[in-house]
mmCIF file of C-alpha atoms in Angstrom:
data_model
loop_
_atom_site.group_PDB
_atom_site.id
_atom_site.type_symbol
_atom_site.label_atom_id
_atom_site.label_comp_id
_atom_site.label_asym_id
_atom_site.label_seq_id
_atom_site.Cartn_x
_atom_site.Cartn_y
_atom_site.Cartn_z
ATOM 1 C CA UNK J 1 0.000 0.000 0.000
ATOM 2 C CA UNK J 2 1.433 3.368 -0.975
ATOM 3 C CA UNK J 3 1.750 6.041 1.686
ATOM 4 C CA UNK J 4 -0.100 8.670 -0.363
ATOM 5 C CA UNK J 5 -3.035 6.289 -0.849
ATOM 6 C CA UNK J 6 -3.509 5.615 2.853
ATOM 7 C CA UNK J 7 -6.578 7.586 4.066
ATOM 8 C CA UNK J 8 -5.203 8.412 7.532
ATOM 9 C CA UNK J 9 -2.547 10.580 5.907
ATOM 10 C CA UNK J 10 -5.271 13.076 4.961
ATOM 11 C CA UNK J 11 -6.347 13.664 8.576
ATOM 12 C CA UNK J 12 -5.104 16.507 10.796
ATOM 13 C CA UNK J 13 -2.246 15.380 13.045
ATOM 14 C CA UNK J 14 -4.201 15.467 16.327
ATOM 15 C CA UNK J 15 -7.172 13.609 14.817
ATOM 16 C CA UNK J 16 -4.894 11.015 13.241
ATOM 17 C CA UNK J 17 -3.161 10.411 16.573
ATOM 18 C CA UNK J 18 -6.500 9.763 18.280
ATOM 19 C CA UNK J 19 -7.505 7.348 15.517
ATOM 20 C CA UNK J 20 -4.213 5.476 15.829
ATOM 21 C CA UNK J 21 -4.722 5.080 19.572
ATOM 22 C CA UNK J 22 -7.966 3.184 18.909
ATOM 23 C CA UNK J 23 -6.302 0.669 16.596
ATOM 24 C CA UNK J 24 -5.192 -2.770 17.749
ATOM 25 C CA UNK J 25 -1.446 -2.903 18.328
ATOM 26 C CA UNK J 26 -0.832 -5.443 15.574
ATOM 27 C CA UNK J 27 -2.632 -3.105 13.141
ATOM 28 C CA UNK J 28 -0.411 -0.277 14.338
ATOM 29 C CA UNK J 29 2.639 -2.422 13.686
ATOM 30 C CA UNK J 30 1.501 -3.133 10.113
ATOM 31 C CA UNK J 31 0.720 0.569 9.627
ATOM 32 C CA UNK J 32 4.190 1.543 10.862
ATOM 33 C CA UNK J 33 5.806 -0.519 8.089
ATOM 34 C CA UNK J 34 4.183 1.428 5.231
ATOM 35 C CA UNK J 35 6.596 4.351 5.133
ATOM 36 C CA UNK J 36 8.895 6.537 7.184
ATOM 37 C CA UNK J 37 6.002 8.893 7.829
ATOM 38 C CA UNK J 38 3.708 6.181 9.200
ATOM 39 C CA UNK J 39 6.558 4.860 11.318
ATOM 40 C CA UNK J 40 7.013 8.350 12.779
ATOM 41 C CA UNK J 41 3.275 8.572 13.477
ATOM 42 C CA UNK J 42 3.442 5.402 15.574
ATOM 43 C CA UNK J 43 6.622 6.550 17.317
ATOM 44 C CA UNK J 44 4.813 9.765 18.293
ATOM 45 C CA UNK J 45 2.354 7.687 20.355
ATOM 46 C CA UNK J 46 5.275 7.004 22.732
ATOM 47 C CA UNK J 47 4.261 3.436 23.500
ATOM 48 C CA UNK J 48 6.586 1.344 25.686
ATOM 49 C CA UNK J 49 7.375 -2.346 26.030
ATOM 50 C CA UNK J 50 7.414 -4.538 29.107
ATOM 51 C CA UNK J 51 9.167 -7.400 27.311
ATOM 52 C CA UNK J 52 11.045 -8.122 24.085
ATOM 53 C CA UNK J 53 11.797 -11.792 23.488
ATOM 54 C CA UNK J 54 13.403 -13.900 20.773
ATOM 55 C CA UNK J 55 12.419 -17.580 20.772
ATOM 56 C CA UNK J 56 14.457 -20.072 18.750
ATOM 57 C CA UNK J 57 13.522 -23.753 18.449
ATOM 58 C CA UNK J 58 12.195 -25.274 15.221
ATOM 59 C CA UNK J 59 10.805 -21.774 14.593
ATOM 60 C CA UNK J 60 12.198 -18.270 14.874
ATOM 61 C CA UNK J 61 9.831 -15.883 16.636
ATOM 62 C CA UNK J 62 9.859 -12.373 18.078
ATOM 63 C CA UNK J 63 7.386 -11.505 20.828
ATOM 64 C CA UNK J 64 6.780 -8.103 22.403
ATOM 65 C CA UNK J 65 4.547 -7.228 25.353
ATOM 66 C CA UNK J 66 3.240 -3.662 25.267
ATOM 67 C CA UNK J 67 2.533 -1.461 28.283
ATOM 68 C CA UNK J 68 0.256 -0.795 30.047
ATOM 69 C CA UNK J 69 -2.263 -3.472 29.067
ATOM 70 C CA UNK J 70 0.140 -6.351 28.213
ATOM 71 C CA UNK J 71 -1.046 -6.553 24.605
ATOM 72 C CA UNK J 72 1.293 -8.972 22.807
ATOM 73 C CA UNK J 73 2.478 -9.181 19.205
ATOM 74 C CA UNK J 74 4.218 -12.267 17.841
ATOM 75 C CA UNK J 75 6.189 -12.434 14.584
ATOM 76 C CA UNK J 76 7.029 -15.852 13.107
ATOM 77 C CA UNK J 77 9.514 -16.014 10.235
ATOM 78 C CA UNK J 78 9.141 -18.590 7.425
ATOM 79 C CA UNK J 79 7.391 -21.113 9.678
ATOM 80 C CA UNK J 80 6.854 -23.823 7.042
ATOM 81 C CA UNK J 81 10.437 -23.636 5.886
ATOM 82 C CA UNK J 82 12.025 -23.782 9.339
ATOM 83 C CA UNK J 83 9.798 -26.506 10.805
ATOM 84 C CA UNK J 84 10.420 -28.818 7.842
ATOM 85 C CA UNK J 85 14.172 -28.174 7.754
ATOM 86 C CA UNK J 86 16.234 -31.272 8.544
ATOM 87 C CA UNK J 87 19.615 -30.203 9.944
ATOM 88 C CA UNK J 88 20.998 -33.714 9.402
ATOM 89 C CA UNK J 89 20.405 -33.466 5.646
ATOM 90 C CA UNK J 90 20.920 -29.755 4.984
ATOM 91 C CA UNK J 91 23.342 -26.965 5.694
ATOM 92 C CA UNK J 92 22.504 -24.784 8.734
ATOM 93 C CA UNK J 93 19.541 -22.538 7.972
ATOM 94 C CA UNK J 94 19.953 -18.820 7.249
ATOM 95 C CA UNK J 95 16.915 -16.504 7.403
ATOM 96 C CA UNK J 96 18.504 -13.114 6.884
ATOM 97 C CA UNK J 97 15.599 -11.998 4.657
ATOM 98 C CA UNK J 98 12.536 -14.145 5.411
ATOM 99 C CA UNK J 99 10.030 -14.718 2.638
ATOM 100 C CA UNK J 100 6.927 -14.891 4.833
ATOM 101 C CA UNK J 101 6.264 -13.203 8.191
ATOM 102 C CA UNK J 102 3.172 -14.165 10.193
ATOM 103 C CA UNK J 103 1.860 -11.601 12.685
ATOM 104 C CA UNK J 104 -0.391 -12.738 15.539
ATOM 105 C CA UNK J 105 -1.666 -10.908 18.601
ATOM 106 C CA UNK J 106 -2.982 -11.465 22.100
ATOM 107 C CA UNK J 107 -4.961 -8.765 23.889
ATOM 108 C CA UNK J 108 -4.096 -10.126 27.331
ATOM 109 C CA UNK J 109 -1.034 -11.893 28.696
ATOM 110 C CA UNK J 110 -3.054 -14.977 29.623
ATOM 111 C CA UNK J 111 -4.720 -15.352 26.226
ATOM 112 C CA UNK J 112 -3.461 -17.416 23.303
ATOM 113 C CA UNK J 113 -2.245 -15.662 20.158
ATOM 114 C CA UNK J 114 -4.981 -15.192 17.556
ATOM 115 C CA UNK J 115 -5.330 -13.770 14.076
ATOM 116 C CA UNK J 116 -2.812 -14.318 11.347
ATOM 117 C CA UNK J 117 -1.694 -11.409 9.209
ATOM 118 C CA UNK J 118 0.729 -12.667 6.565
ATOM 119 C CA UNK J 119 3.360 -10.391 5.041
ATOM 120 C CA UNK J 120 5.237 -11.694 1.996
ATOM 121 C CA UNK J 121 8.520 -10.591 0.443
ATOM 122 C CA UNK J 122 8.913 -7.536 2.657
ATOM 123 C CA UNK J 123 12.663 -7.320 1.860
ATOM 124 C CA UNK J 124 13.389 -6.581 5.513
ATOM 125 C CA UNK J 125 15.902 -8.708 7.392
ATOM 126 C CA UNK J 126 15.097 -10.204 10.788
ATOM 127 C CA UNK J 127 17.525 -7.730 12.327
ATOM 128 C CA UNK J 128 15.688 -4.852 10.636
ATOM 129 C CA UNK J 129 12.417 -6.087 12.135
ATOM 130 C CA UNK J 130 14.085 -6.061 15.558
ATOM 131 C CA UNK J 131 15.401 -2.522 15.077
ATOM 132 C CA UNK J 132 12.029 -1.367 13.733
ATOM 133 C CA UNK J 133 10.305 -2.647 16.881
ATOM 134 C CA UNK J 134 12.979 -0.948 18.997
ATOM 135 C CA UNK J 135 12.244 2.337 17.219
ATOM 136 C CA UNK J 136 8.446 2.380 17.298
ATOM 137 C CA UNK J 137 8.310 1.282 20.953
ATOM 138 C CA UNK J 138 11.360 3.282 22.132
ATOM 139 C CA UNK J 139 12.918 0.097 23.497
ATOM 140 C CA UNK J 140 16.689 -0.272 24.022
ATOM 141 C CA UNK J 141 17.305 -3.997 24.450
ATOM 142 C CA UNK J 142 16.330 -7.651 24.030
ATOM 143 C CA UNK J 143 14.889 -8.915 27.303
ATOM 144 C CA UNK J 144 15.713 -12.546 26.569
ATOM 145 C CA UNK J 145 16.762 -14.998 23.889
ATOM 146 C CA UNK J 146 15.461 -18.518 24.500
ATOM 147 C CA UNK J 147 17.107 -21.479 22.776
ATOM 148 C CA UNK J 148 15.281 -24.821 22.858
ATOM 149 C CA UNK J 149 15.227 -28.142 21.027
ATOM 150 C CA UNK J 150 15.485 -27.603 17.286
ATOM 151 C CA UNK J 151 17.555 -24.420 17.509
ATOM 152 C CA UNK J 152 20.555 -26.275 16.072
ATOM 153 C CA UNK J 153 18.988 -26.008 12.588
ATOM 154 C CA UNK J 154 19.848 -22.292 12.450
ATOM 155 C CA UNK J 155 23.260 -21.087 11.341
ATOM 156 C CA UNK J 156 25.074 -19.558 14.314
ATOM 157 C CA UNK J 157 26.558 -16.859 12.083
ATOM 158 C CA UNK J 158 23.026 -15.802 11.162
ATOM 159 C CA UNK J 159 22.072 -15.583 14.855
ATOM 160 C CA UNK J 160 25.191 -13.516 15.506
ATOM 161 C CA UNK J 161 24.345 -11.080 12.695
ATOM 162 C CA UNK J 162 20.781 -10.832 13.984
ATOM 163 C CA UNK J 163 21.758 -9.556 17.446
ATOM 164 C CA UNK J 164 25.306 -8.261 16.975
ATOM 165 C CA UNK J 165 25.891 -5.077 18.950
ATOM 166 C CA UNK J 166 22.504 -5.257 20.689
ATOM 167 C CA UNK J 167 22.057 -5.521 24.453
ATOM 168 C CA UNK J 168 20.751 -8.930 25.537
ATOM 169 C CA UNK J 169 19.645 -9.110 29.160
ATOM 170 C CA UNK J 170 19.087 -12.835 29.438
ATOM 171 C CA UNK J 171 19.924 -15.991 27.521
ATOM 172 C CA UNK J 172 17.806 -19.044 28.336
ATOM 173 C CA UNK J 173 18.830 -22.599 27.452
ATOM 174 C CA UNK J 174 15.807 -24.896 27.749
ATOM 175 C CA UNK J 175 16.475 -28.639 27.959
ATOM 176 C CA UNK J 176 19.611 -28.515 25.826
ATOM 177 C CA UNK J 177 22.837 -30.332 26.567
ATOM 178 C CA UNK J 178 25.391 -27.944 28.006
ATOM 179 C CA UNK J 179 27.968 -28.640 25.314
ATOM 180 C CA UNK J 180 25.452 -27.258 22.792
ATOM 181 C CA UNK J 181 24.741 -24.301 25.088
ATOM 182 C CA UNK J 182 28.403 -23.432 25.393
ATOM 183 C CA UNK J 183 30.091 -24.376 22.139
ATOM 184 C CA UNK J 184 27.362 -23.669 19.605
ATOM 185 C CA UNK J 185 25.665 -20.692 21.233
ATOM 186 C CA UNK J 186 27.867 -18.866 23.731
ATOM 187 C CA UNK J 187 31.015 -19.118 21.599
ATOM 188 C CA UNK J 188 29.815 -19.093 17.995
ATOM 189 C CA UNK J 189 27.101 -16.470 18.432
ATOM 190 C CA UNK J 190 29.189 -14.340 20.834
ATOM 191 C CA UNK J 191 26.117 -13.312 22.830
ATOM 192 C CA UNK J 192 27.186 -11.920 26.205
ATOM 193 C CA UNK J 193 24.020 -11.549 28.304
ATOM 194 C CA UNK J 194 23.699 -10.194 31.816
ATOM 195 C CA UNK J 195 21.806 -13.334 32.850
ATOM 196 C CA UNK J 196 22.134 -16.985 31.854
ATOM 197 C CA UNK J 197 19.208 -19.271 32.702
ATOM 198 C CA UNK J 198 19.762 -23.037 32.507
ATOM 199 C CA UNK J 199 16.666 -25.194 32.473
ATOM 200 C CA UNK J 200 18.699 -28.265 31.582
ATOM 201 C CA UNK J 201 20.685 -31.110 33.044
ATOM 202 C CA UNK J 202 24.007 -29.822 34.372
ATOM 203 C CA UNK J 203 26.079 -32.140 32.197
ATOM 204 C CA UNK J 204 28.735 -32.333 30.941
ATOM 205 C CA UNK J 205 30.461 -30.714 33.916
ATOM 206 C CA UNK J 206 33.274 -29.150 31.890
ATOM 207 C CA UNK J 207 30.781 -27.225 29.745
ATOM 208 C CA UNK J 208 28.843 -26.084 32.811
ATOM 209 C CA UNK J 209 32.005 -24.702 34.377
ATOM 210 C CA UNK J 210 32.807 -22.774 31.199
ATOM 211 C CA UNK J 211 29.303 -21.299 31.277
ATOM 212 C CA UNK J 212 29.149 -20.305 34.936
ATOM 213 C CA UNK J 213 32.644 -18.819 35.010
ATOM 214 C CA UNK J 214 31.375 -16.033 32.705
ATOM 215 C CA UNK J 215 31.177 -12.682 34.511
ATOM 216 C CA UNK J 216 27.396 -12.419 34.336
ATOM 217 C CA UNK J 217 25.217 -10.484 36.741
ATOM 218 C CA UNK J 218 22.904 -13.461 37.267
ATOM 219 C CA UNK J 219 22.954 -17.186 36.634
ATOM 220 C CA UNK J 220 19.774 -19.193 37.159
ATOM 221 C CA UNK J 221 19.490 -22.964 37.479
ATOM 222 C CA UNK J 222 15.835 -23.874 37.120
ATOM 223 C CA UNK J 223 14.523 -27.439 37.006
ATOM 224 C CA UNK J 224 10.876 -28.116 36.207
ATOM 225 C CA UNK J 225 11.312 -31.862 36.650
ATOM 226 C CA UNK J 226 9.482 -33.513 39.489
ATOM 227 C CA UNK J 227 11.553 -36.464 40.719
ATOM 228 C CA UNK J 228 14.666 -36.275 42.930
ATOM 229 C CA UNK J 229 16.625 -38.295 40.365
ATOM 230 C CA UNK J 230 15.997 -35.765 37.586
ATOM 231 C CA UNK J 231 16.122 -32.469 39.478
ATOM 232 C CA UNK J 232 19.149 -30.203 39.418
ATOM 233 C CA UNK J 233 21.717 -31.058 42.112
ATOM 234 C CA UNK J 234 23.454 -28.483 44.290
ATOM 235 C CA UNK J 235 27.025 -29.437 43.405
ATOM 236 C CA UNK J 236 29.444 -27.521 45.555
ATOM 237 C CA UNK J 237 32.196 -27.361 42.917
ATOM 238 C CA UNK J 238 29.773 -25.898 40.352
ATOM 239 C CA UNK J 239 28.802 -23.107 42.726
ATOM 240 C CA UNK J 240 32.347 -22.365 43.881
ATOM 241 C CA UNK J 241 33.555 -21.790 40.315
ATOM 242 C CA UNK J 242 30.583 -19.533 39.556
ATOM 243 C CA UNK J 243 31.697 -15.916 39.151
ATOM 244 C CA UNK J 244 28.228 -14.375 38.915
ATOM 245 C CA UNK J 245 27.041 -11.630 41.233
ATOM 246 C CA UNK J 246 23.738 -13.397 41.867
ATOM 247 C CA UNK J 247 23.065 -17.150 41.867
ATOM 248 C CA UNK J 248 19.507 -18.493 41.795
ATOM 249 C CA UNK J 249 18.933 -22.240 42.155
ATOM 250 C CA UNK J 250 15.327 -23.448 42.019
ATOM 251 C CA UNK J 251 13.985 -26.974 42.578
ATOM 252 C CA UNK J 252 17.403 -28.313 43.545
ATOM 253 C CA UNK J 253 18.444 -31.411 45.445
ATOM 254 C CA UNK J 254 20.917 -30.315 48.115
ATOM 255 C CA UNK J 255 22.387 -31.591 51.360
ATOM 256 C CA UNK J 256 22.612 -29.612 54.588
ATOM 257 C CA UNK J 257 26.310 -30.510 54.755
ATOM 258 C CA UNK J 258 27.093 -29.026 51.327
ATOM 259 C CA UNK J 259 25.261 -25.805 52.181
ATOM 260 C CA UNK J 260 27.260 -25.639 55.418
ATOM 261 C CA UNK J 261 30.539 -26.160 53.549
ATOM 262 C CA UNK J 262 29.668 -23.447 51.030
ATOM 263 C CA UNK J 263 29.004 -20.856 53.755
ATOM 264 C CA UNK J 264 32.316 -21.696 55.437
ATOM 265 C CA UNK J 265 34.223 -21.380 52.168
ATOM 266 C CA UNK J 266 32.519 -18.060 51.373
ATOM 267 C CA UNK J 267 33.621 -16.730 54.762
ATOM 268 C CA UNK J 268 37.195 -17.742 53.886
ATOM 269 C CA UNK J 269 37.148 -15.916 50.541
ATOM 270 C CA UNK J 270 35.406 -17.937 47.829
ATOM 271 C CA UNK J 271 33.039 -16.340 45.295
ATOM 272 C CA UNK J 272 34.335 -12.759 45.751
ATOM 273 C CA UNK J 273 31.786 -11.255 43.302
ATOM 274 C CA UNK J 274 28.788 -12.871 44.983
ATOM 275 C CA UNK J 275 26.136 -10.462 46.273
ATOM 276 C CA UNK J 276 23.135 -12.760 46.590
ATOM 277 C CA UNK J 277 22.372 -16.477 46.421
ATOM 278 C CA UNK J 278 19.131 -18.378 46.847
ATOM 279 C CA UNK J 279 18.829 -22.148 46.952
ATOM 280 C CA UNK J 280 15.332 -23.580 46.664
ATOM 281 C CA UNK J 281 14.107 -27.108 47.149
ATOM 282 C CA UNK J 282 10.713 -28.676 46.599
ATOM 283 C CA UNK J 283 11.657 -32.296 47.194
ATOM 284 C CA UNK J 284 13.108 -34.299 50.047
ATOM 285 C CA UNK J 285 13.182 -33.563 53.782
ATOM 286 C CA UNK J 286 13.058 -30.098 55.308
ATOM 287 C CA UNK J 287 16.401 -28.422 55.878
ATOM 288 C CA UNK J 288 17.970 -28.485 59.325
ATOM 289 C CA UNK J 289 19.169 -24.972 60.111
ATOM 290 C CA UNK J 290 21.330 -26.243 62.974
ATOM 291 C CA UNK J 291 23.233 -28.550 60.613
ATOM 292 C CA UNK J 292 23.639 -25.836 57.969
ATOM 293 C CA UNK J 293 24.972 -23.338 60.547
ATOM 294 C CA UNK J 294 27.033 -25.901 62.483
ATOM 295 C CA UNK J 295 30.547 -24.650 63.236
ATOM 296 C CA UNK J 296 29.869 -21.238 61.691
ATOM 297 C CA UNK J 297 30.473 -18.200 63.844
ATOM 298 C CA UNK J 298 27.323 -16.091 63.704
ATOM 299 C CA UNK J 299 24.801 -14.037 65.599
ATOM 300 C CA UNK J 300 21.005 -14.087 65.325
ATOM 301 C CA UNK J 301 19.198 -10.903 64.292
ATOM 302 C CA UNK J 302 16.966 -9.472 67.008
ATOM 303 C CA UNK J 303 13.372 -8.276 66.909
ATOM 304 C CA UNK J 304 14.153 -4.642 66.113
ATOM 305 C CA UNK J 305 16.693 -5.412 63.361
ATOM 306 C CA UNK J 306 15.848 -5.296 59.669
ATOM 307 C CA UNK J 307 17.817 -5.013 56.443
ATOM 308 C CA UNK J 308 16.319 -4.824 52.967
ATOM 309 C CA UNK J 309 17.221 -4.016 49.393
ATOM 310 C CA UNK J 310 15.753 -4.638 45.913
ATOM 311 C CA UNK J 311 15.732 -8.193 44.631
ATOM 312 C CA UNK J 312 18.538 -8.454 42.041
ATOM 313 C CA UNK J 313 16.400 -9.807 39.189
ATOM 314 C CA UNK J 314 14.328 -6.838 38.080
ATOM 315 C CA UNK J 315 11.552 -8.990 36.604
ATOM 316 C CA UNK J 316 10.368 -9.796 40.128
ATOM 317 C CA UNK J 317 9.064 -6.831 42.109
ATOM 318 C CA UNK J 318 10.000 -7.827 45.639
ATOM 319 C CA UNK J 319 12.711 -7.020 48.135
ATOM 320 C CA UNK J 320 15.377 -9.058 49.853
ATOM 321 C CA UNK J 321 14.627 -8.858 53.561
ATOM 322 C CA UNK J 322 16.707 -10.013 56.517
ATOM 323 C CA UNK J 323 15.003 -9.607 59.877
ATOM 324 C CA UNK J 324 14.456 -11.278 63.244
ATOM 325 C CA UNK J 325 15.785 -14.835 63.263
ATOM 326 C CA UNK J 326 18.203 -14.457 60.334
ATOM 327 C CA UNK J 327 21.844 -15.399 60.905
ATOM 328 C CA UNK J 328 24.559 -12.755 60.468
ATOM 329 C CA UNK J 329 27.949 -14.097 59.368
ATOM 330 C CA UNK J 330 31.153 -12.258 58.535
ATOM 331 C CA UNK J 331 33.701 -12.763 55.772
ATOM 332 C CA UNK J 332 37.431 -12.755 56.516
ATOM 333 C CA UNK J 333 37.636 -9.100 55.359
ATOM 334 C CA UNK J 334 34.821 -7.918 57.632
ATOM 335 C CA UNK J 335 32.011 -7.881 55.022
ATOM 336 C CA UNK J 336 28.754 -9.100 56.548
ATOM 337 C CA UNK J 337 26.125 -11.383 55.051
ATOM 338 C CA UNK J 338 22.819 -12.730 56.297
ATOM 339 C CA UNK J 339 21.599 -16.305 55.982
ATOM 340 C CA UNK J 340 17.825 -16.522 56.071
ATOM 341 C CA UNK J 341 15.285 -19.361 55.957
ATOM 342 C CA UNK J 342 12.242 -17.106 56.227
ATOM 343 C CA UNK J 343 10.924 -17.936 52.741
ATOM 344 C CA UNK J 344 9.453 -21.456 52.690
ATOM 345 C CA UNK J 345 11.812 -24.006 51.112
ATOM 346 C CA UNK J 346 14.537 -21.445 50.396
ATOM 347 C CA UNK J 347 17.873 -20.486 51.871
ATOM 348 C CA UNK J 348 18.932 -16.919 51.067
ATOM 349 C CA UNK J 349 22.451 -15.551 51.409
ATOM 350 C CA UNK J 350 22.593 -11.756 51.047
ATOM 351 C CA UNK J 351 25.887 -9.865 51.176
ATOM 352 C CA UNK J 352 25.696 -6.394 52.736
ATOM 353 C CA UNK J 353 28.833 -4.502 51.724
#
């Protein structure tokens, strides 16, 4: 559709802006692609994003969540081509300029995506779609890139070109072997996120250690498996080599003795960058605080004591609180930390320097 043939262009600026505000967000996105002028019209609405995600499995998708009503737009690139691609029989797949882009929407975060606007031969690259969304929604970064089964069909050089130079807050590896996570994604795509989330088995160990030794702000181990044999273990060596500022371990299998040993080693100087660690468990017996704190010099916080600060992962709006009953320990250099069991099935270590 030509810009000069689009009827909204004939309206006064203030009237046109009011009309645009009544349009569904996916319609606004399509409108913004018509010309530089229509793109500027959408930019003038000053809409903001809550979330910008890239999802890579057998498909390549972009999803944005728009403030304040959590309206979502999803772009899927060359679905039929990517889903049918057999990486064992073909060269790695490159989608620099996709032939077909499907646009779907969801008017509420809890609703499924509906509708299906199809754009063909747009001549825009995937990277240009990303930058276009950045522009019209005044957004500076990619919230997360999620790699899952099937992502190995895409050429890593293509993924690198797609996000090169852009800020990536979080990289998520979902049920992928760690050698794939490290060698094929961290190294060959050269993505350096602030947060790495592993929803995978922690094997092989050598690849895990190469991942967690990265100087990230956060590393998250998250198991959604429901048997003790399959859940993520709290392996002391894995945590000691971790150089992240914040370590989050959910649904882990851990021993009181290993938690005790970790606290003692931290007091002696291990994990110098660590500011916060939480270890959660949903399986097995309750933790024995006396065993975990055994042999550790500490004091117990009194009724009128309270320390708090923002939770390190900004996606969760809560605070880290240490209050009555928490244990105060001290590192060899005098820096204090609190060990708290106030959240059910969690141990929290917060460093207060």
